[in-house]
PDB file of C-alpha atoms in Angstrom:
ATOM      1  CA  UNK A 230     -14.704   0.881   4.388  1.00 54.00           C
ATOM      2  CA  UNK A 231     -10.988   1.261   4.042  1.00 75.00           C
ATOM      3  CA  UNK A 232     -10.056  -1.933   5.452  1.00 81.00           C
ATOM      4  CA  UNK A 233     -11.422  -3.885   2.386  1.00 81.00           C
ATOM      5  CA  UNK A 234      -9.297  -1.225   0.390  1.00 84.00           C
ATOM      6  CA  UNK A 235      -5.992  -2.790   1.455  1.00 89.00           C
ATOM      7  CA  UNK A 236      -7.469  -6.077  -0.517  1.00 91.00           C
ATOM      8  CA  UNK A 237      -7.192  -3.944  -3.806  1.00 89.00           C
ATOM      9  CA  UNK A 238      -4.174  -1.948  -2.666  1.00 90.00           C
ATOM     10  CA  UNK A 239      -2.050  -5.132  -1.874  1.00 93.00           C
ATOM     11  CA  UNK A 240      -3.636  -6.983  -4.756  1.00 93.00           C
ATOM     12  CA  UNK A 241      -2.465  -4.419  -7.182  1.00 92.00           C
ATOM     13  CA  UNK A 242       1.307  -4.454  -5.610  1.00 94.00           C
ATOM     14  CA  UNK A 243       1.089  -8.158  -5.850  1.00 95.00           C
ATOM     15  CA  UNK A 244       0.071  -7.921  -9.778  1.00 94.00           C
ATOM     16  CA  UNK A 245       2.488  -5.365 -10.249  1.00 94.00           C
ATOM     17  CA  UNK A 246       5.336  -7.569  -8.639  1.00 95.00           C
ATOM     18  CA  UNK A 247       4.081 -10.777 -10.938  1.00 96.00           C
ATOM     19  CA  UNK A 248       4.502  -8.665 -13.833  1.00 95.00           C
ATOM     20  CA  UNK A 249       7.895  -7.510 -12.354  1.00 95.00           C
ATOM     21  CA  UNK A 250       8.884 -11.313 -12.148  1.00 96.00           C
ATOM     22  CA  UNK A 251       7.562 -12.274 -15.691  1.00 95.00           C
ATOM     23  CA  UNK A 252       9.895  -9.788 -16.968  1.00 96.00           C
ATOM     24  CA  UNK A 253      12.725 -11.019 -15.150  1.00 96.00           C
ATOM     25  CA  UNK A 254      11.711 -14.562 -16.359  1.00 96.00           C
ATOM     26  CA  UNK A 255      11.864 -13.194 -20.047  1.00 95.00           C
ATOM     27  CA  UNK A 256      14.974 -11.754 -19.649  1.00 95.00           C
ATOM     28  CA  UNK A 257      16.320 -14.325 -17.865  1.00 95.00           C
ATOM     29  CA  UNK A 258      15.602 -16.958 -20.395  1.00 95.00           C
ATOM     30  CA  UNK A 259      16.952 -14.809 -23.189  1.00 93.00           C
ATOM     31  CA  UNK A 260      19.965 -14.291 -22.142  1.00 92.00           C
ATOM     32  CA  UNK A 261      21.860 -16.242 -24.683  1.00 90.00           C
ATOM     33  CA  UNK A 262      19.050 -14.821 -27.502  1.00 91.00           C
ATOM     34  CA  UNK A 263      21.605 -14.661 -30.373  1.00 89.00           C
ATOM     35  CA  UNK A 264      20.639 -12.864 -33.427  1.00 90.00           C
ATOM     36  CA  UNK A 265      22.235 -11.507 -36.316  1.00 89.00           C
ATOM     37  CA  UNK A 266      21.243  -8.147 -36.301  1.00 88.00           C
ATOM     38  CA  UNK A 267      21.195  -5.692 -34.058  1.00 87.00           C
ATOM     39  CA  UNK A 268      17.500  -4.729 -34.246  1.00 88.00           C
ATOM     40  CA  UNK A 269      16.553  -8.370 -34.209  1.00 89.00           C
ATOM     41  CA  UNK A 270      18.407  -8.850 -30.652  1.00 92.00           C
ATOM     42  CA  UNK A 271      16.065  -9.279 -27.393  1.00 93.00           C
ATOM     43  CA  UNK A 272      16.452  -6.473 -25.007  1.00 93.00           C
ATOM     44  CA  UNK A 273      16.443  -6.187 -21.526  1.00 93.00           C
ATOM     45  CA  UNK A 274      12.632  -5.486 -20.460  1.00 93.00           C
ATOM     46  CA  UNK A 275      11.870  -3.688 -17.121  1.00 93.00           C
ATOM     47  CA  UNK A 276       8.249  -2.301 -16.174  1.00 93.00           C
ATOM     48  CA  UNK A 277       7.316   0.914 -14.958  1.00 91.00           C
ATOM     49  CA  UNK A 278       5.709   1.493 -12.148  1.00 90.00           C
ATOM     50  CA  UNK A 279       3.640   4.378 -11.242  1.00 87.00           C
ATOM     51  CA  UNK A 280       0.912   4.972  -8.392  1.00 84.00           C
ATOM     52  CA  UNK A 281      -3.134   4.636  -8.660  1.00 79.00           C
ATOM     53  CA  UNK A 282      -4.482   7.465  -8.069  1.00 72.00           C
ATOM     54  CA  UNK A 283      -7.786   7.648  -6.946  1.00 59.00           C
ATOM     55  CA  UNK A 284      -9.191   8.939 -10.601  1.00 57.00           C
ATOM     56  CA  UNK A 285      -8.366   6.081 -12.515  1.00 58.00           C
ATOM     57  CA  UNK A 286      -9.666   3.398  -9.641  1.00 53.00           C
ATOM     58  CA  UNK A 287     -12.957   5.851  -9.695  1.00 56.00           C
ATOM     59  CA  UNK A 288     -13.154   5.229 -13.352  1.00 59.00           C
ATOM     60  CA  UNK A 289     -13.235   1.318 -13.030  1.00 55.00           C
ATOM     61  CA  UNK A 290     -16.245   1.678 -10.862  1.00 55.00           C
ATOM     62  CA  UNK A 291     -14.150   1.169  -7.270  1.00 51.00           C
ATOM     63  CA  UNK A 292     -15.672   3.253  -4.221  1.00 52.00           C
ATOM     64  CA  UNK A 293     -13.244   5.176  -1.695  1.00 49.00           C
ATOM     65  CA  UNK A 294     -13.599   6.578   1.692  1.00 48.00           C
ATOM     66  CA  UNK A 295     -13.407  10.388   2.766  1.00 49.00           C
ATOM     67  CA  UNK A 296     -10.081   9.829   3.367  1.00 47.00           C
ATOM     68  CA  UNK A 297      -8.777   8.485   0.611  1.00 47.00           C
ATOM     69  CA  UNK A 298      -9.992  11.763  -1.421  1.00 50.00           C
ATOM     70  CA  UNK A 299      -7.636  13.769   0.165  1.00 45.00           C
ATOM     71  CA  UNK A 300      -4.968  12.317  -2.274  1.00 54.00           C
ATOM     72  CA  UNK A 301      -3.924   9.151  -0.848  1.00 64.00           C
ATOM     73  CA  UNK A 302      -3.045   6.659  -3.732  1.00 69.00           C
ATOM     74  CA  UNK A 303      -4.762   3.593  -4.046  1.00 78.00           C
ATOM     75  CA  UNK A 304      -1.988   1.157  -5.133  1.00 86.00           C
ATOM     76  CA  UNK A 305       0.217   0.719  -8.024  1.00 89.00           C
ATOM     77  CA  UNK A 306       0.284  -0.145 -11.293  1.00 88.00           C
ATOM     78  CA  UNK A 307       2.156  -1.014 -14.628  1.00 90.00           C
ATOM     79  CA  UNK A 308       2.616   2.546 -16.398  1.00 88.00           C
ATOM     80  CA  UNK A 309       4.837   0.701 -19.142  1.00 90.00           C
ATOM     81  CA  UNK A 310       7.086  -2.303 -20.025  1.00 92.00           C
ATOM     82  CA  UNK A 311      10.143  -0.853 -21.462  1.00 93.00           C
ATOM     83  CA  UNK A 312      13.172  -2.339 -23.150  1.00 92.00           C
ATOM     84  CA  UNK A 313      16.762  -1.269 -21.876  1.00 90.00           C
ATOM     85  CA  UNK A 314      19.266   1.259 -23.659  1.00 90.00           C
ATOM     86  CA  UNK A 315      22.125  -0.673 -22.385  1.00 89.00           C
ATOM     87  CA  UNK A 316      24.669  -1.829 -25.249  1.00 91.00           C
ATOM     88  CA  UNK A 317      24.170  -5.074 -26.621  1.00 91.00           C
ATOM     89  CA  UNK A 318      27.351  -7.415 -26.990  1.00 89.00           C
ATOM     90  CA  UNK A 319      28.372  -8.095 -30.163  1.00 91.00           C
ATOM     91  CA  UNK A 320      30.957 -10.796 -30.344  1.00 91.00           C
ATOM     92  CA  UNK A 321      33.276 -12.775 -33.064  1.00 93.00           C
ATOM     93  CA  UNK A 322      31.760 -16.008 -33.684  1.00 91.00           C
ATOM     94  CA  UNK A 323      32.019 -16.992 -37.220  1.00 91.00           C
ATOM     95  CA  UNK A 324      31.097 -20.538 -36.851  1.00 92.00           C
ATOM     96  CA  UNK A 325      27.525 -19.360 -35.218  1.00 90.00           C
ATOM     97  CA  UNK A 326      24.650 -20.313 -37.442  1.00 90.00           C
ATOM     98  CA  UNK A 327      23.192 -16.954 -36.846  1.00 88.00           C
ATOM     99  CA  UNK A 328      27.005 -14.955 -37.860  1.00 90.00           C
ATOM    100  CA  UNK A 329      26.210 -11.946 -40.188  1.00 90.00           C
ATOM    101  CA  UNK A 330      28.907 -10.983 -42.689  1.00 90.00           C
ATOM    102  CA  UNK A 331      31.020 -10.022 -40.880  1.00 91.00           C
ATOM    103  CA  UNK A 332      31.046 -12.865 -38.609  1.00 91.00           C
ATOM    104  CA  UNK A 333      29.596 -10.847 -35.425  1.00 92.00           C
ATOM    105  CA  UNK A 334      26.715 -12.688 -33.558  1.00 93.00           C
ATOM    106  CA  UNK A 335      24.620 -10.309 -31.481  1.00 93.00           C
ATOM    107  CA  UNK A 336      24.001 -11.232 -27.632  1.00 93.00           C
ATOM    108  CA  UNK A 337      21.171  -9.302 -25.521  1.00 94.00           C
ATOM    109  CA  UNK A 338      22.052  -6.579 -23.020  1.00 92.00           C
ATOM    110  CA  UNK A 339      20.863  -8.517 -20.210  1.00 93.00           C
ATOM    111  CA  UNK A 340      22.561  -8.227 -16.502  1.00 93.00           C
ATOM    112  CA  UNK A 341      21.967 -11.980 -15.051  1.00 93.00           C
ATOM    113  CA  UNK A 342      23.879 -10.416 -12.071  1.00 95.00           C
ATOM    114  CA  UNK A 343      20.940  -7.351 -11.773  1.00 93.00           C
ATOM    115  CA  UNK A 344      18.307  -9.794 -12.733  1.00 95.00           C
ATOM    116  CA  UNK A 345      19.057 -12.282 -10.010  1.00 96.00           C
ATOM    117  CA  UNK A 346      18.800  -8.747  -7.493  1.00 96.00           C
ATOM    118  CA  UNK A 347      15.358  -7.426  -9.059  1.00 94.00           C
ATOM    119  CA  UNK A 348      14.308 -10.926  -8.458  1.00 96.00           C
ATOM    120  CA  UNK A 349      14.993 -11.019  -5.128  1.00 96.00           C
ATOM    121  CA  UNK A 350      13.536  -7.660  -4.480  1.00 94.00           C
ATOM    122  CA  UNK A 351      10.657  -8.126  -6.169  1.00 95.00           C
ATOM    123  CA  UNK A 352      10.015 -11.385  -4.552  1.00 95.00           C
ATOM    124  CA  UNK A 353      10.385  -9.622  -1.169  1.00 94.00           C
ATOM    125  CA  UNK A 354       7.862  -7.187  -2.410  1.00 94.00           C
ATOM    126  CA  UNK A 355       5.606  -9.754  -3.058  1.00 96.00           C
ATOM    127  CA  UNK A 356       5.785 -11.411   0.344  1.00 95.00           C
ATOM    128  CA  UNK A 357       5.455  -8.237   2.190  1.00 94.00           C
ATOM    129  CA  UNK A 358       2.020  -7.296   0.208  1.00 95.00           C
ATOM    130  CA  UNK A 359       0.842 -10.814   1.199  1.00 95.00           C
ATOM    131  CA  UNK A 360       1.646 -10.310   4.880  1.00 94.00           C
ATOM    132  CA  UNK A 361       0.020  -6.961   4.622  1.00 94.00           C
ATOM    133  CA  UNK A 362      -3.435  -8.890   3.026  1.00 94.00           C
ATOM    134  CA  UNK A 363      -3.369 -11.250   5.664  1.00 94.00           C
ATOM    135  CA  UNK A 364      -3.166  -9.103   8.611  1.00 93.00           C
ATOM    136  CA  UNK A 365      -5.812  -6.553   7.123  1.00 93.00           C
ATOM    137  CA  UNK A 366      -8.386 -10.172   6.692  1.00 93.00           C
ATOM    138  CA  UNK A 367      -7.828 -10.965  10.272  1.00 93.00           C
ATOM    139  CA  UNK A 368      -8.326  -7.261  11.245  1.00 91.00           C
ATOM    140  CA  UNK A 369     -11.622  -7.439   9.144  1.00 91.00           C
ATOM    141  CA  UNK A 370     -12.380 -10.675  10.532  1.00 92.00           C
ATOM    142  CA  UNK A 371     -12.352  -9.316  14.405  1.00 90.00           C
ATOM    143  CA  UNK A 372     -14.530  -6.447  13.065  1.00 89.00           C
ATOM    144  CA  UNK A 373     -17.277  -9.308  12.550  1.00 90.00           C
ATOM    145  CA  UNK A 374     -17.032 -10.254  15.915  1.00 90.00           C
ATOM    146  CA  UNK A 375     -17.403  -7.010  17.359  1.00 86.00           C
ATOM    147  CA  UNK A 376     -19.685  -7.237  20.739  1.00 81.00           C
ATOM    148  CA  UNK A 377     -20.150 -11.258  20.203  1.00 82.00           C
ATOM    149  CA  UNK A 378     -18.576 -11.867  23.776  1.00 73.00           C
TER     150      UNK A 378
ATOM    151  CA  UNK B 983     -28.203   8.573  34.115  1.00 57.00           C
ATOM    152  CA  UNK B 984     -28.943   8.636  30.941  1.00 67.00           C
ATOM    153  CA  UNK B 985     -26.537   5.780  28.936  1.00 70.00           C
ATOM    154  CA  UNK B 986     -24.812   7.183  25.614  1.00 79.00           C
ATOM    155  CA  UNK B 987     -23.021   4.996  23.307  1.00 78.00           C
ATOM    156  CA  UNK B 988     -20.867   8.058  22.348  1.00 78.00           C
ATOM    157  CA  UNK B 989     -20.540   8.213  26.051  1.00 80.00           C
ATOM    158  CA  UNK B 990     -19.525   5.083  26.556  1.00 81.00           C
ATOM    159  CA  UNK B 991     -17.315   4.149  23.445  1.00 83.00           C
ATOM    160  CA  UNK B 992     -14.953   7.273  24.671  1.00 81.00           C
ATOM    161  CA  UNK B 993     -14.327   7.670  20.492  1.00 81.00           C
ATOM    162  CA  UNK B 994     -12.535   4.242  20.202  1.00 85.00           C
ATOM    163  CA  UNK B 995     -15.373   3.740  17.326  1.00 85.00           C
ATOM    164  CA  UNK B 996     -13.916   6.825  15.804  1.00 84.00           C
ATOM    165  CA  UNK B 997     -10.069   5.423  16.705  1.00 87.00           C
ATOM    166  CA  UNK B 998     -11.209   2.126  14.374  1.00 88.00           C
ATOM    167  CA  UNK B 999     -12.367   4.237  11.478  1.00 86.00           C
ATOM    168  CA  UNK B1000      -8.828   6.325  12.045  1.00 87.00           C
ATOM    169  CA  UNK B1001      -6.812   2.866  12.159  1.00 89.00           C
ATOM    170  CA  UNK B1002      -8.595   1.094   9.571  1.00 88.00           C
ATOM    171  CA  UNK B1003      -7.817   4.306   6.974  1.00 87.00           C
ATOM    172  CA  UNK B1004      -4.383   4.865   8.235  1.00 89.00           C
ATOM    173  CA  UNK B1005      -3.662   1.155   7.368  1.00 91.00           C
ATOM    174  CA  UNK B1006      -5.103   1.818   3.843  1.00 89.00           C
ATOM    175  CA  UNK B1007      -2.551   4.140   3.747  1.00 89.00           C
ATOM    176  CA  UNK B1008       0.125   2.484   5.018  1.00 92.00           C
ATOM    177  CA  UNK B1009      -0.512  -0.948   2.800  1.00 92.00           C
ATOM    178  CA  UNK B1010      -0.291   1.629  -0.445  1.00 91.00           C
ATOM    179  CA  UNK B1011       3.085   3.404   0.777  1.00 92.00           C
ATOM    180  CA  UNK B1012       4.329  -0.436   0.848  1.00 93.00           C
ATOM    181  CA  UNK B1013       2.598  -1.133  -2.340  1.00 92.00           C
ATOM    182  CA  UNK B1014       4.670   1.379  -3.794  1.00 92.00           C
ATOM    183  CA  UNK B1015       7.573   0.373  -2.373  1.00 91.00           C
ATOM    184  CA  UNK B1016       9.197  -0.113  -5.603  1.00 90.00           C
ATOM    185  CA  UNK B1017       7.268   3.400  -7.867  1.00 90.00           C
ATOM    186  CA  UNK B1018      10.157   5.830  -8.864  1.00 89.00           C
ATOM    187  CA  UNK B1019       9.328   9.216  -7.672  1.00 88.00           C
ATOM    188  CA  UNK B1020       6.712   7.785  -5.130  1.00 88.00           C
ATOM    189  CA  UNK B1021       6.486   9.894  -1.872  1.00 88.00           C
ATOM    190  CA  UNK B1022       5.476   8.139   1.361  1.00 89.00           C
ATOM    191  CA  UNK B1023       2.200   9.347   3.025  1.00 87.00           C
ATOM    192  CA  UNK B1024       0.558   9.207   6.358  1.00 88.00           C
ATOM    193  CA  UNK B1025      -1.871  10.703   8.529  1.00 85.00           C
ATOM    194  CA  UNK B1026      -1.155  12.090  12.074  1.00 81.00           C
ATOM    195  CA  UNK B1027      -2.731  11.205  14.753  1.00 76.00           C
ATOM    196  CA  UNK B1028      -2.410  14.693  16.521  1.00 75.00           C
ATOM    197  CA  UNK B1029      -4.107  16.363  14.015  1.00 73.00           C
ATOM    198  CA  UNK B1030      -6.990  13.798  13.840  1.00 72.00           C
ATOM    199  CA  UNK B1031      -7.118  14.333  17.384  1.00 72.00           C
ATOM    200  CA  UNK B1032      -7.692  17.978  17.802  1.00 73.00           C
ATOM    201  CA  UNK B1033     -10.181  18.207  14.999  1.00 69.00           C
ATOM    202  CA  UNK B1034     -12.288  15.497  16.972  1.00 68.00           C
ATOM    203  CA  UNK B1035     -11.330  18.047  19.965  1.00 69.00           C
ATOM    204  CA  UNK B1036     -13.146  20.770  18.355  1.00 68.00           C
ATOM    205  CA  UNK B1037     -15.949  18.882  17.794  1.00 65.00           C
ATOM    206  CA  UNK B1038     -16.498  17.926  21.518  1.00 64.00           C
ATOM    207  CA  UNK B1039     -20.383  18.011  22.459  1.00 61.00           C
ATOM    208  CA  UNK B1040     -21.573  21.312  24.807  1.00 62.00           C
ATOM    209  CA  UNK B1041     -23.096  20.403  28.312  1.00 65.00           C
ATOM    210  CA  UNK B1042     -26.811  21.435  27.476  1.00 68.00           C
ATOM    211  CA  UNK B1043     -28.347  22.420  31.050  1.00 76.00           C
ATOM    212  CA  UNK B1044     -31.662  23.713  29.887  1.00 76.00           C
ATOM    213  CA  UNK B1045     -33.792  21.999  27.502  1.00 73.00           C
ATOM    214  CA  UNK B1046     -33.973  24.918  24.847  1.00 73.00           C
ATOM    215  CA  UNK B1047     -30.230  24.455  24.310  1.00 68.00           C
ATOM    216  CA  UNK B1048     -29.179  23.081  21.035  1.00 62.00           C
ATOM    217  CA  UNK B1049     -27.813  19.360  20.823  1.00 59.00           C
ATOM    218  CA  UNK B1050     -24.375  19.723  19.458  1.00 54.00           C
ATOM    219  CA  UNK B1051     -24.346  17.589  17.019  1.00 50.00           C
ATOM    220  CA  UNK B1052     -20.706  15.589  17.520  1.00 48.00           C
ATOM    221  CA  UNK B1053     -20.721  14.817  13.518  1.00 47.00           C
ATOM    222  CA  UNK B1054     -17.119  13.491  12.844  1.00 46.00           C
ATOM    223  CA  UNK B1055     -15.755  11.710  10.246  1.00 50.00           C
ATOM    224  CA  UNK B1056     -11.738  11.166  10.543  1.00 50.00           C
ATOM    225  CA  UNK B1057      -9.934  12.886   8.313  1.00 56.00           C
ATOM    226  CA  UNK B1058      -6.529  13.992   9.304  1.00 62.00           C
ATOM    227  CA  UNK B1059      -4.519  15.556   6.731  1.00 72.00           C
ATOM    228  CA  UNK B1060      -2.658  13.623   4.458  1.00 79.00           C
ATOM    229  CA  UNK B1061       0.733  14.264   5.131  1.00 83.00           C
ATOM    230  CA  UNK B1062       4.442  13.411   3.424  1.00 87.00           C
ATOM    231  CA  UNK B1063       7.119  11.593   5.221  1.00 87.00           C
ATOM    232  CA  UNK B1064      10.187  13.015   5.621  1.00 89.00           C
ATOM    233  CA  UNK B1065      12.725  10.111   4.290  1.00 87.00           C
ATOM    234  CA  UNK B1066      15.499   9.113   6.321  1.00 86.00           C
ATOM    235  CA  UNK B1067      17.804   7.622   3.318  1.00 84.00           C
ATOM    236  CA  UNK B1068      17.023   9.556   0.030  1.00 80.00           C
ATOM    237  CA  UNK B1069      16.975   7.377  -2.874  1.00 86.00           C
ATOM    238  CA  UNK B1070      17.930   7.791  -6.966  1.00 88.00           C
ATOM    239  CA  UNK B1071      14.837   7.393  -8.260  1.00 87.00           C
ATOM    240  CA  UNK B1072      13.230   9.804  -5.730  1.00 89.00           C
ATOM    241  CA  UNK B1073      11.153   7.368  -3.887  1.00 90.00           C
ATOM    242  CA  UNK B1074      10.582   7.681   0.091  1.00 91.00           C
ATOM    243  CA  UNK B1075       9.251   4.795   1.357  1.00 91.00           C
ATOM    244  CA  UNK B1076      11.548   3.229   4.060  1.00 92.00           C
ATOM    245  CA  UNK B1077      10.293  -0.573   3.669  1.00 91.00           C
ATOM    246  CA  UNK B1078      11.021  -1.032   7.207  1.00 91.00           C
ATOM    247  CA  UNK B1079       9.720   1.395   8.840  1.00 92.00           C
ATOM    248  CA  UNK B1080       6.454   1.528   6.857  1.00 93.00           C
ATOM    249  CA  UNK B1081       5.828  -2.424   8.374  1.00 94.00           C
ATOM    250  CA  UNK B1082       6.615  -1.177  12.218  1.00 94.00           C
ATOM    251  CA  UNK B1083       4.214   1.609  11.363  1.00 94.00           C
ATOM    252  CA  UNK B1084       2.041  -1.006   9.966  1.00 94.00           C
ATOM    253  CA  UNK B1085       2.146  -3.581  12.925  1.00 94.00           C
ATOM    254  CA  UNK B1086       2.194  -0.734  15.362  1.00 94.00           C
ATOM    255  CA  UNK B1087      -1.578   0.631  13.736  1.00 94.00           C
ATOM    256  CA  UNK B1088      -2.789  -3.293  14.007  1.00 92.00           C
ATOM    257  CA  UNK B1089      -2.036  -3.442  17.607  1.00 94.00           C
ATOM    258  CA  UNK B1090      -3.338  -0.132  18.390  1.00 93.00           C
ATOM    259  CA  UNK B1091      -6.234  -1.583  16.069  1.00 93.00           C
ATOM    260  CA  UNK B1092      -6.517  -3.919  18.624  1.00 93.00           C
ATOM    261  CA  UNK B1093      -6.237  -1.814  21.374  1.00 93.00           C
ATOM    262  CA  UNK B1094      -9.424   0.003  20.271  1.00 92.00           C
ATOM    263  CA  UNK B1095     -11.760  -2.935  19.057  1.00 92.00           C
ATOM    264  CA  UNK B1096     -10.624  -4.834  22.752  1.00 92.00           C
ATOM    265  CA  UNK B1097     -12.257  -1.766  24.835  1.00 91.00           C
ATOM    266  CA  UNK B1098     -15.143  -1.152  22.275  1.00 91.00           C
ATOM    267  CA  UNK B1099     -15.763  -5.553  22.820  1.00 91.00           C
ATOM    268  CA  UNK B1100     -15.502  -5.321  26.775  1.00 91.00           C
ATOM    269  CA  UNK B1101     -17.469  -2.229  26.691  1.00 90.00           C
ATOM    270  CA  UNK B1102     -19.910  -3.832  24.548  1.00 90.00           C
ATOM    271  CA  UNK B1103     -20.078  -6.607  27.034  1.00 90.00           C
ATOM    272  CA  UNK B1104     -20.416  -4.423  30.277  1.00 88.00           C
ATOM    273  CA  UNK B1105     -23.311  -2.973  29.072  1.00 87.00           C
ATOM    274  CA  UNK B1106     -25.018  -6.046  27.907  1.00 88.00           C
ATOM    275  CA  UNK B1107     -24.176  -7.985  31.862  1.00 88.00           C
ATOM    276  CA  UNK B1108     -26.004  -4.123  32.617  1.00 87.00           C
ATOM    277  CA  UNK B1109     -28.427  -5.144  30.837  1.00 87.00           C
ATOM    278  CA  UNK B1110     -29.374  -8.640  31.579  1.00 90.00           C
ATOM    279  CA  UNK B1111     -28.410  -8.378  34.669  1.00 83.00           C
ATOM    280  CA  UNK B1112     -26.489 -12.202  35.050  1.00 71.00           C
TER     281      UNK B1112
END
């Protein structure tokens, strides 16, 4: 029965999105991380998403319709969590507990600006996957009524 | 006259099966909303159509003629969206128009399960007679 498929489907997106938010949590909280060496600092994390294919849901024991054979996907998932390339911002702070030698403090690479947007996308995301849950319940729910009037 | 439910459900019990996968579908183009390199799917109705078409049951008018067996099971092919608005990181799926396809399938979802439910109901007042 596909319908019950949309419950993993959306469930997965909704994971996915949590995981999306817990990221932007992390780098949100870092964002004045200072450290004293480069390698130390906190970088920018962002997952990876990539689709479900039917394979991998087969292998966790999950049953799918004719359909769904034919190559449809059967949600998403977290591929990877990886941390950003973007500069980091060294700046002049001698006074800063954490100053090397040189008196350079090292600040993460994180975008509050592109944080606050993934968060609201990824929020969005969320929402949508919810609405999608709830209409495919009450669709499952008429099934059970079928011929009752 | 003989009373078939094939007959009488006119394939809106197929039409369910088709609605309830395309919404599968659907709720995993939207679930992927945000995949790089994701390409939006969907299933046409058309071609779900004429395969049921071909599969139409022969008038048998002597009694040593076959039943054709009207076996179906819907499965249109699995086709790719064309996108509207490419994107950089090569994904397809148009957020918006993936939930009007979406709302559109429930209410043709509906559509289907409200005729299957008054047919249901016509045949059992057939029945019963009250």
């Amino acid at each position: 029965m596909s319908l019950s498929n949309i419950f993993t489907i959306s469930g997965s997106a909704m994971s996915a999105q949590t995981v999306r938010l817990n990221t932007i949590a992390s780098n949100m909280a870092n964002v004045d991380s200072a450290a004293s060496s480069a390698d130390q600092t906190y970088r920018a994390r962002k997952p990876v998403f990539s689709q479900m294919m039917n394979n991998s849901m087969r292998d966790r024991g999950w049953q799918n319709t004719k359909l769904d054979e034919t190559g449809a996907g059967v949600g998403v998932q977290v591929q990877a969590i990886v941390e950003s390339d973007a500069p980091l911002q060294p700046r002049y702070e001698p006074d800063h507990p954490m100053a090397n030698e040189e008196g350079y403090v090292f600040y993460p690479n994180v975008n509050p600006m592109e944080e606050m947007a993934d968060m609201m996308s990824a929020s969005r995301s969320f929402q949508t996957n919810v609405e999608i849950m709830n209409s495919a319940k009450s669709m499952m729910q008429k099934m059970l009524t079928l011929g009752q009037s | 006259m003989a009373i078939s439910f094939a007959g009488a459900f006119a394939g809106h019990d197929k039409a369910l099966e088709f609605r309830s996968a395309r919404a599968a579908i659907l709720a995993n183009n939207i679930a992927n909303a945000d995949t790089p390199n994701y390409k939006a799917r969907d299933v046409s109705f058309d071609a779900a159509f004429s395969d049921e078409m071909k599969r139409l049951q022969l008038q048998g008018t002597n009694d040593r003629h076959f039943a054709h067996a009207a076996e179906s099971d819907v499965s249109g092919d699995l086709l790719y969206r064309n996108p509207e608005q490419p994107s950089l990181d090569g994904n397809t799926v148009d957020m918006q128009r993936e939930q009007a396809e979406y709302a559109q399938n429930s209410m043709q979802f509906d559509t289907s399960f409200m005729f299957l439910d008054r047919k249901i109901s016509g045949m059992r007042k057939a029945l019963t007679g009250n």
